[in-house]
Short mmCIF file of C-alpha atoms in Angstrom, two decimals:
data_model
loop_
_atom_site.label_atom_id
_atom_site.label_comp_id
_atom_site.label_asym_id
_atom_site.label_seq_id
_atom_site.Cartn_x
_atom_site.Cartn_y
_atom_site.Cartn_z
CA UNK A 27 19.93 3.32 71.02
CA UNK A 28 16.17 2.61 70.99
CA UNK A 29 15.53 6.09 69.20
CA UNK A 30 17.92 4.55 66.66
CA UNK A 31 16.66 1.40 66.29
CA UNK A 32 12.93 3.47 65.94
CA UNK A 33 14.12 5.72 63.69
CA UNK A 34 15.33 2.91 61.32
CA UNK A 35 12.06 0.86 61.82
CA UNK A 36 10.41 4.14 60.25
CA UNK A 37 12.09 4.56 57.79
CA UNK A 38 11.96 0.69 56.74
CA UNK A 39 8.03 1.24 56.61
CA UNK A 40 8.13 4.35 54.93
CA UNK A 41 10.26 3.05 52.29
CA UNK A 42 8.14 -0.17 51.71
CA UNK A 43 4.81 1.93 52.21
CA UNK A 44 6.07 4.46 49.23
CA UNK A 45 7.31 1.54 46.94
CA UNK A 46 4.02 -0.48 47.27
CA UNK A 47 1.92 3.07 46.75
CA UNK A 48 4.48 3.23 43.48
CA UNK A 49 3.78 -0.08 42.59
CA UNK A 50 -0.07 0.68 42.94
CA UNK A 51 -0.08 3.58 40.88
CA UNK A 52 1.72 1.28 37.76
CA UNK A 53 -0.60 -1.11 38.06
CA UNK A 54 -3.83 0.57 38.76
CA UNK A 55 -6.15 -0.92 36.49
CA UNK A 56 -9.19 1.78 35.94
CA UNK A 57 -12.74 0.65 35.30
CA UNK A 58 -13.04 1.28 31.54
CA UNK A 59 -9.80 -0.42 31.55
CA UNK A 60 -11.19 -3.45 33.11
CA UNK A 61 -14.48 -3.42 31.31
CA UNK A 62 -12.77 -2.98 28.06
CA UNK A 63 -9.78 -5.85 28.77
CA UNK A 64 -12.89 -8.38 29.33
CA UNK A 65 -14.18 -7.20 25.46
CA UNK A 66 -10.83 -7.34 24.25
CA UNK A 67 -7.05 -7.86 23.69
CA UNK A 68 -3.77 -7.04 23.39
CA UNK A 69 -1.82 -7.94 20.32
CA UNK A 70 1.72 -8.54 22.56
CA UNK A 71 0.48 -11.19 24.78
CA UNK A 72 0.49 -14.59 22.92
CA UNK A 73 4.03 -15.38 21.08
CA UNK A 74 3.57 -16.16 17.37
CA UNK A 75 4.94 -19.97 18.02
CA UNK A 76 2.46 -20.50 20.32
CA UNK A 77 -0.40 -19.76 18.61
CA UNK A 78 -2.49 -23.61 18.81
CA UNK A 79 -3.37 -25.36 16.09
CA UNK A 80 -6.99 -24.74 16.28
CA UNK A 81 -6.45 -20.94 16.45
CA UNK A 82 -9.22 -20.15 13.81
CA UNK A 83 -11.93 -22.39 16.30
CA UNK A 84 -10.95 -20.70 18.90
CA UNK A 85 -10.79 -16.75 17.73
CA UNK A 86 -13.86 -15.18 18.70
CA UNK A 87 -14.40 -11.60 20.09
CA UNK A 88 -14.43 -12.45 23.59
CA UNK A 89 -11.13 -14.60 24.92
CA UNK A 90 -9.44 -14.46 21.77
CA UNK A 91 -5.59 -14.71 22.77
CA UNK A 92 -3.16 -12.13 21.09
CA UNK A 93 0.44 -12.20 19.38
CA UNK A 94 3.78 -11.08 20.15
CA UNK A 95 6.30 -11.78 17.58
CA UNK A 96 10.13 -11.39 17.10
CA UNK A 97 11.95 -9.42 14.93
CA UNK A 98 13.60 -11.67 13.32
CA UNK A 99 12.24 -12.98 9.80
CA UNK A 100 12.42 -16.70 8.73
CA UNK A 101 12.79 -18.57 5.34
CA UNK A 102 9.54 -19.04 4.87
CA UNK A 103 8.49 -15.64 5.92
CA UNK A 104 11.25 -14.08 3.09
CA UNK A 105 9.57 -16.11 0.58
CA UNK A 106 5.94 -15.12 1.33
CA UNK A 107 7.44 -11.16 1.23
CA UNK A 108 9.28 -12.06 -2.17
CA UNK A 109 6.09 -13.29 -3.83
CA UNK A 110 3.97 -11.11 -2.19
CA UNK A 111 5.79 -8.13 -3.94
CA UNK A 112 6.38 -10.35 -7.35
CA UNK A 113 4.41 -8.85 -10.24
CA UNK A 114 4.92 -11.83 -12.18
CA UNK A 115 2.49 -13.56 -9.96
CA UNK A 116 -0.61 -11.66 -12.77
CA UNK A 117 -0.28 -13.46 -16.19
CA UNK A 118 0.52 -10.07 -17.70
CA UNK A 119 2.74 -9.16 -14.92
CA UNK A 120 0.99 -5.55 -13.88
CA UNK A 121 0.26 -6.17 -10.29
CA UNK A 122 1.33 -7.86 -7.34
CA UNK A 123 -0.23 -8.63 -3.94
CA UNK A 124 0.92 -5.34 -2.92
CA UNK A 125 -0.98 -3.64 -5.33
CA UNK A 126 -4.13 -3.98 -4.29
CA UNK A 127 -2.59 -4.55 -0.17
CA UNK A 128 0.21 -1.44 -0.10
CA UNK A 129 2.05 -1.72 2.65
CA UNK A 130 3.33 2.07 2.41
CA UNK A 131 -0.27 2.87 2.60
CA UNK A 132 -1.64 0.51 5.13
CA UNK A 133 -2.20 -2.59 3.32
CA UNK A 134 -4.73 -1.02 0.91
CA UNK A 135 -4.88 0.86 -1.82
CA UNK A 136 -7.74 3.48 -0.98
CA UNK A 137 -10.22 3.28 -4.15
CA UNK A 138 -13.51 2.13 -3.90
CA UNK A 139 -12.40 -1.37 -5.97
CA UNK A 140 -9.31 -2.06 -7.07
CA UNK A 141 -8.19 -2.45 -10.48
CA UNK A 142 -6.39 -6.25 -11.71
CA UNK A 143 -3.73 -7.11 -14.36
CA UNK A 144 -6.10 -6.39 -17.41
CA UNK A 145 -7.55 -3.18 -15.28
CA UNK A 146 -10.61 -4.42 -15.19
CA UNK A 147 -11.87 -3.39 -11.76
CA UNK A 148 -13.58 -5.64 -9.03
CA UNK A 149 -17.08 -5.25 -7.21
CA UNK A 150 -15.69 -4.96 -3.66
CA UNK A 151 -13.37 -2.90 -1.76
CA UNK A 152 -10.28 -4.44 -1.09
CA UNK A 153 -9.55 -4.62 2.80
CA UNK A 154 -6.13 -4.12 4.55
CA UNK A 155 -4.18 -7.49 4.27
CA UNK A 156 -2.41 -5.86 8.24
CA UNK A 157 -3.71 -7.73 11.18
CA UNK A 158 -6.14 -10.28 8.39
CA UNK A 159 -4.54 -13.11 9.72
CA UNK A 160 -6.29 -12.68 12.86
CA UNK A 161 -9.92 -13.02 11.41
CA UNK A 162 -12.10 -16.08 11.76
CA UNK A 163 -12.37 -15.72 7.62
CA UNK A 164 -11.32 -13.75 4.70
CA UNK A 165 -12.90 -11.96 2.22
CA UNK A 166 -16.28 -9.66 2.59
CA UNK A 167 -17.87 -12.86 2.18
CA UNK A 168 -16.07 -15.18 4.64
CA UNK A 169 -15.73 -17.65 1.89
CA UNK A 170 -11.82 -18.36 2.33
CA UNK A 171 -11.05 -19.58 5.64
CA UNK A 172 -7.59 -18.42 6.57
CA UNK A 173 -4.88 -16.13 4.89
CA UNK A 174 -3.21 -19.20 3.36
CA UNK A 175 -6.58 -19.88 1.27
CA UNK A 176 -7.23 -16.64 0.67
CA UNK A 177 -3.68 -15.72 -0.87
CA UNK A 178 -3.95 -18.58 -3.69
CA UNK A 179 -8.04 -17.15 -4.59
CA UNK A 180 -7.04 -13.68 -6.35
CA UNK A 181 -4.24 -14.98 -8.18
CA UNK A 182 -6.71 -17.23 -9.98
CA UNK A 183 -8.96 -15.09 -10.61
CA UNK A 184 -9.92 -13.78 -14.10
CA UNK A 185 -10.33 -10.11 -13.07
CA UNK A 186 -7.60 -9.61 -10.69
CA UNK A 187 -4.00 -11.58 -11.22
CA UNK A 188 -5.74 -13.58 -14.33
CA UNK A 189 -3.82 -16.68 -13.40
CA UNK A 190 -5.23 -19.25 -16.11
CA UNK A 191 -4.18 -21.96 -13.63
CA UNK A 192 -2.44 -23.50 -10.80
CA UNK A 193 0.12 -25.66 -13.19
CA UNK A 194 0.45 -22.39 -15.04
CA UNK A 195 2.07 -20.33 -12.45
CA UNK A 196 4.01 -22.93 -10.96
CA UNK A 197 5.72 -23.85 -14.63
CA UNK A 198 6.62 -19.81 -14.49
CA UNK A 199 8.28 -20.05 -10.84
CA UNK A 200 9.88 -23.41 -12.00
CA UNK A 201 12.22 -21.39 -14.35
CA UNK A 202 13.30 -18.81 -12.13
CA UNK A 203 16.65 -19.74 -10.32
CA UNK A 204 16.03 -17.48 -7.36
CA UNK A 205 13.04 -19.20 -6.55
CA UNK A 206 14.31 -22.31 -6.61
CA UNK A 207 16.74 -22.06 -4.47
CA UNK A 208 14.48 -20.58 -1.85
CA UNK A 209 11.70 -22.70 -2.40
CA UNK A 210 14.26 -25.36 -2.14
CA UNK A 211 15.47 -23.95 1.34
CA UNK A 212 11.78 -23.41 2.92
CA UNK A 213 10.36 -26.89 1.91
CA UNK A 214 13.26 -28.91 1.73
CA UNK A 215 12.11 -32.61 1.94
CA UNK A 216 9.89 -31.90 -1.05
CA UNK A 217 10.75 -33.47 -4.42
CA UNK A 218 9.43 -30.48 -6.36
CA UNK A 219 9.02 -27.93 -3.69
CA UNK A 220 7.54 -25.38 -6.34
CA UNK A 221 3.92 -25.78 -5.63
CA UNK A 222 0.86 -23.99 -5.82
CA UNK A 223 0.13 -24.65 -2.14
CA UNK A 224 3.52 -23.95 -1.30
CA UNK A 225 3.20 -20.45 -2.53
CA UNK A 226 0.10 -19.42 -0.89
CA UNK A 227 1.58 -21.35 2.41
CA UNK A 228 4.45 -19.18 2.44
CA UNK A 229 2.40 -15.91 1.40
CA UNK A 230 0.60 -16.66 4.20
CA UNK A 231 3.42 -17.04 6.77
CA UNK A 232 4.63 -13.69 5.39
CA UNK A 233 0.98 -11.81 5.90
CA UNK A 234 0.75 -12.98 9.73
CA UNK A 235 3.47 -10.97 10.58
CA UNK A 236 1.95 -8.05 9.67
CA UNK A 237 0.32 -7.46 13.33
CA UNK A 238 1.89 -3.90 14.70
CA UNK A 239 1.19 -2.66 17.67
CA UNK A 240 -0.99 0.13 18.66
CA UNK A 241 -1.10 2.67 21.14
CA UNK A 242 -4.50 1.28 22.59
CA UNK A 243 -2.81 -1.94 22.82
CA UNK A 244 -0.24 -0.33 24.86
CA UNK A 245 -3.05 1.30 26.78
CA UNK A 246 -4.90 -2.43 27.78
CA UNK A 247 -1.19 -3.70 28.70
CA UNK A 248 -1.90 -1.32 31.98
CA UNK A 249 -0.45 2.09 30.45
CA UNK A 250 -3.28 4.39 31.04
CA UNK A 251 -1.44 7.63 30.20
CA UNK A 252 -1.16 6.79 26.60
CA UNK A 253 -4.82 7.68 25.82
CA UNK A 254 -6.51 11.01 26.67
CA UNK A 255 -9.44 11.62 27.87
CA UNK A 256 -11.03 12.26 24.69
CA UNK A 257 -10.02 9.03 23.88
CA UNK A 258 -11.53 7.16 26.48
CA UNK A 259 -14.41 9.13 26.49
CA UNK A 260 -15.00 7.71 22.57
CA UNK A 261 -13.89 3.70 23.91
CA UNK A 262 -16.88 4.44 26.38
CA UNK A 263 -19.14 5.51 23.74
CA UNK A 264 -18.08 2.92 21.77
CA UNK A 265 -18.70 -0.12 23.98
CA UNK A 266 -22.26 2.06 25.89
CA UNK A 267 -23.32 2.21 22.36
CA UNK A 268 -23.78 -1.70 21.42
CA UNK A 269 -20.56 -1.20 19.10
CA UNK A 270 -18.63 -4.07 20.18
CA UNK A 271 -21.44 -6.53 19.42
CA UNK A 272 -19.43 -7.11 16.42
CA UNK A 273 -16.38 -4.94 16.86
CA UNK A 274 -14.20 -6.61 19.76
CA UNK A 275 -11.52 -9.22 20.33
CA UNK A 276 -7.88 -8.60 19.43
CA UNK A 277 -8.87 -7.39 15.82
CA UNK A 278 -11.61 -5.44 17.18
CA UNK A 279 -14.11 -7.29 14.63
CA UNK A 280 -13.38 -9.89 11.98
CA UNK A 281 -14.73 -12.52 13.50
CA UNK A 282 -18.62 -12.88 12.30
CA UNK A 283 -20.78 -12.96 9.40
CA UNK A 284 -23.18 -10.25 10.12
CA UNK A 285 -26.51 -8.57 7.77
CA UNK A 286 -25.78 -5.10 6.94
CA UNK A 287 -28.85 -3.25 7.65
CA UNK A 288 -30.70 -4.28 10.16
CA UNK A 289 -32.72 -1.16 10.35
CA UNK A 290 -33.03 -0.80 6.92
CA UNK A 291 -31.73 -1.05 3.86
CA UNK A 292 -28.32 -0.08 3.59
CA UNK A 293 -27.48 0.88 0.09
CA UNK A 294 -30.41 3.65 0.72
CA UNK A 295 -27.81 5.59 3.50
CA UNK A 296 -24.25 4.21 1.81
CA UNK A 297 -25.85 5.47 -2.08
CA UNK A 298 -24.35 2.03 -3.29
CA UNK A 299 -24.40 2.05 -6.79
CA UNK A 300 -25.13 -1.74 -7.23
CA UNK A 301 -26.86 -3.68 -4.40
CA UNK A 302 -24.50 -6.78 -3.08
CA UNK A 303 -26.49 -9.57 -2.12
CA UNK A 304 -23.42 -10.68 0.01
CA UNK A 305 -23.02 -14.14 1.19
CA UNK A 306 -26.41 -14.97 -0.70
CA UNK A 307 -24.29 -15.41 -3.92
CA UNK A 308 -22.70 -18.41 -2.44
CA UNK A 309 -25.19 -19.92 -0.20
CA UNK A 310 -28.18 -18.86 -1.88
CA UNK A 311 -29.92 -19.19 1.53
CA UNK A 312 -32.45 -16.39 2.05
CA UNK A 313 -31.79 -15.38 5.45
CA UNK A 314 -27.94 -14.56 3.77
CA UNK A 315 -29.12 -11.87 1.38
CA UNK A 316 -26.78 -8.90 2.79
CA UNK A 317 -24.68 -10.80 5.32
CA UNK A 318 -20.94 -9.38 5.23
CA UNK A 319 -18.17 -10.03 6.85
CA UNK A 320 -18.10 -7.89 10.35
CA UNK A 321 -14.60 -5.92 9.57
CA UNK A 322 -11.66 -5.18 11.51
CA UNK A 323 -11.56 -1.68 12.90
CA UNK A 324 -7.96 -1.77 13.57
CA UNK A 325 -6.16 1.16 11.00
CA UNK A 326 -9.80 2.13 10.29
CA UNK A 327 -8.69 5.72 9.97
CA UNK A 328 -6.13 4.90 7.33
CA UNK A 329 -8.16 2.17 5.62
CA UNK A 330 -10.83 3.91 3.66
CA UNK A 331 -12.93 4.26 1.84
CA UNK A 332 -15.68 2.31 4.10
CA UNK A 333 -17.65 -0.46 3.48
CA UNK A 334 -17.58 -3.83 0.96
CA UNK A 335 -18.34 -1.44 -2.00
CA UNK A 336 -16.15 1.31 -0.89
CA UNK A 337 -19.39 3.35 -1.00
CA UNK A 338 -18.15 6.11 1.44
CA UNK A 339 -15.67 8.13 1.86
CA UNK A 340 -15.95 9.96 5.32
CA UNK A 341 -15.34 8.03 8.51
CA UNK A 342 -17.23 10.05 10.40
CA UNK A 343 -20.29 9.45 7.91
CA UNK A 344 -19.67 5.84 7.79
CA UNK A 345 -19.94 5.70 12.03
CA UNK A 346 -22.98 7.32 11.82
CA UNK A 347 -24.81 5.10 9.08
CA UNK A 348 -23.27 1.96 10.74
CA UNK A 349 -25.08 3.03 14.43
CA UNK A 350 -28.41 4.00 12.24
CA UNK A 351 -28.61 0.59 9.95
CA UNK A 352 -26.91 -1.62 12.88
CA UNK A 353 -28.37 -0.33 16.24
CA UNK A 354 -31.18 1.76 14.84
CA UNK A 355 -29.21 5.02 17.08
CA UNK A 356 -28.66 8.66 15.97
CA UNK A 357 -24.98 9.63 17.61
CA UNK A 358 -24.47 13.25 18.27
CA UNK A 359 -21.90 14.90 16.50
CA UNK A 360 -19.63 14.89 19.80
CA UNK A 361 -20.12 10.68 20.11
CA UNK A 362 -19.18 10.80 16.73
CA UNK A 363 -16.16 12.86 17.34
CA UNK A 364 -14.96 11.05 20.73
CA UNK A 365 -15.24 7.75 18.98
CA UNK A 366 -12.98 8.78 15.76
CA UNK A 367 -10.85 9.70 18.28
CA UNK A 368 -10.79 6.29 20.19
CA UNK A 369 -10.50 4.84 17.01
CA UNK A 370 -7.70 6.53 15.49
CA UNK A 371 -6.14 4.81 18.58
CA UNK A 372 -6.02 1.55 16.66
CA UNK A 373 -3.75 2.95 14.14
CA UNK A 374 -0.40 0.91 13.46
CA UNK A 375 2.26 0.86 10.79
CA UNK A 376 4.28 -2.04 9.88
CA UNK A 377 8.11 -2.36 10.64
CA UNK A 378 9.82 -0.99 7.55
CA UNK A 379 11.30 -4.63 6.74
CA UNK A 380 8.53 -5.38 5.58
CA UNK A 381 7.48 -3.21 3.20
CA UNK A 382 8.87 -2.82 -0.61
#
């Protein structure tokens, strides 16, 4: 009987012994993976509903908080995705949001500038509109200071949607049935819910879905087999090299105003055809001449060309002259290599439902 009762005991403790040695295996949290968790984020772990009203305040690269969202799409989001695709928010009706932002092509439209309803072209690359709602401020410049602002900005502007004016567009939505009924749903104490701030409101519920997942957000959510080594080898160069000084937080950058060229001038490595003063043009402060807008590097590998000007076309190229002009470094050609390949971690596509 006591050889039974042993033999039982044994087995108990075996059993738990193997399930906790399972357990610790699924939850064995590496040290890149812990040193790269305390520079930056998942995008499942904050649900969309949550997200505080201060948000923007508190969105900096360190204990910025990430989003998990549903599937489901409301009013207002439908709305923001109508007008988002409507041509007929250009005065000549030749290009939408999703022009310049294609969704099929992650949220840009890969040329240098992008052309507007007259096709005249801009002075600045246009940047992915996927994951922008998680920046501390939009534009290259900074000088819209969430998505909402920033949606109602191009519309307006002579050489992209050539909007004369606010009353103008809203007289034009005013005699469309369809959108008023659905204006009429989403804002439904309103007297005249077709409104200028309305319609970049609801454009702006519509871009902050457009956070996907990624396989190195999988990876920071404890799943260490879905990077190789390669990978992690390029995260490591990435953070040894001074990289995430700008480039961390759930959007892996976005979230400061930083000079370009530091070590030098930068249209001398990029060949910039024109040289962009950058937030200078607004503040005219001195100490702003070349400031830009640190980037997201989230889709990087789908998102070029590079830089505010669209000045380059090779990722690899653009790495290096960022390390050179930034951290005054010259990366090997392997550093170069293993960080592409970290990067191309970041890549995401949107759910289908939202695209065109």
């Amino acid at each position: 009987m006591k050889k039974i009762i042993i033999a039982v005991t044994l087995s108990i403790l075996y059993s738990c012994n193997q399930s906790e040695n399972t357990e610790a295996k699924i939850n064995t949290i590496t040290p890149l993976m812990e040193e790269a968790s305390n520079l930056f984020k998942s995008i499942t772990s904050l649900p969309y509903e949550d997200l505080p009203e201060n948000y923007q305040e508190i969105n900096n690269p360190v204990n910025i908080t990430s989003i998990d969202l549903s599937n489901s799409m409301s009013d207002k989001v439908i709305l923001g995705k109508m007008l988002y695709f409507d041509k007929r928010l250009s005065k000549d009706g030749n290009i939408s949001c999703n022009s310049c932002h294609n969704l099929n092509t992650y949220g840009v439209d890969n040329l240098p500038t992008s052309p507007g309803d007259e096709h005249k072209f801009g002075n600045r690359n246009s940047p992915t509109v996927i994951y922008a709602s998680l920046h501390a401020n939009q534009f290259w410049d900074g000088r819209a200071k969430d998505v909402e602002e920033q949606a109602g900005m191009p519309i307006l502007n002579p050489v992209e949607h050539n909007i004369p004016s606010e009353k103008f567009l809203e007289d034009r939505l005013r005699d469309i049935p369809e959108y008023k009924m659905w204006f009429k749903k989403v804002f439904p104490n309103q007297v005249e819910p077709i409104t200028y701030k309305n319609l970049t409101n609801a454009i702006g519920a519509f871009e902050r879905r457009l956070v996907p997942e990624s396989r190195f957000d999988k990876w920071l959510n404890g799943d260490d087999k879905v990077l190789t080594e390669k990978e992690k080898a390029g995260l490591a160069s990435f953070i040894n090299n001074g990289c995430v000084a700008c480039h961390s937080g759930v959007a892996v950058g976005g979230q400061m105003m930083q000079k370009f060229g530091l070590y030098g001038n930068y249209w001398e490595l990029t060949k910039s055809k024109n040289i962009d003063n950058g937030l200078y043009n607004i503040t005219k402060n001195e100490s702003d001449k070349y400031v830009f807008k640190a980037p997201s590097l989230r889709n990087i590998e789908k998102t070029g060309p590079y830089f505010h000007d669209g000045s380059v076309k090779s990722l690899a190229e653009a790495i290096k002259i960022m390390s050179k002009l930034q951290n005054n470094k010259e990366l090997s050609n392997q550093e170069v290599e293993e960080m592409i390949a970290f990067l191309k971690t970041l890549t995401a596509d949107v759910d289908a439902k939202y695209k065109k």
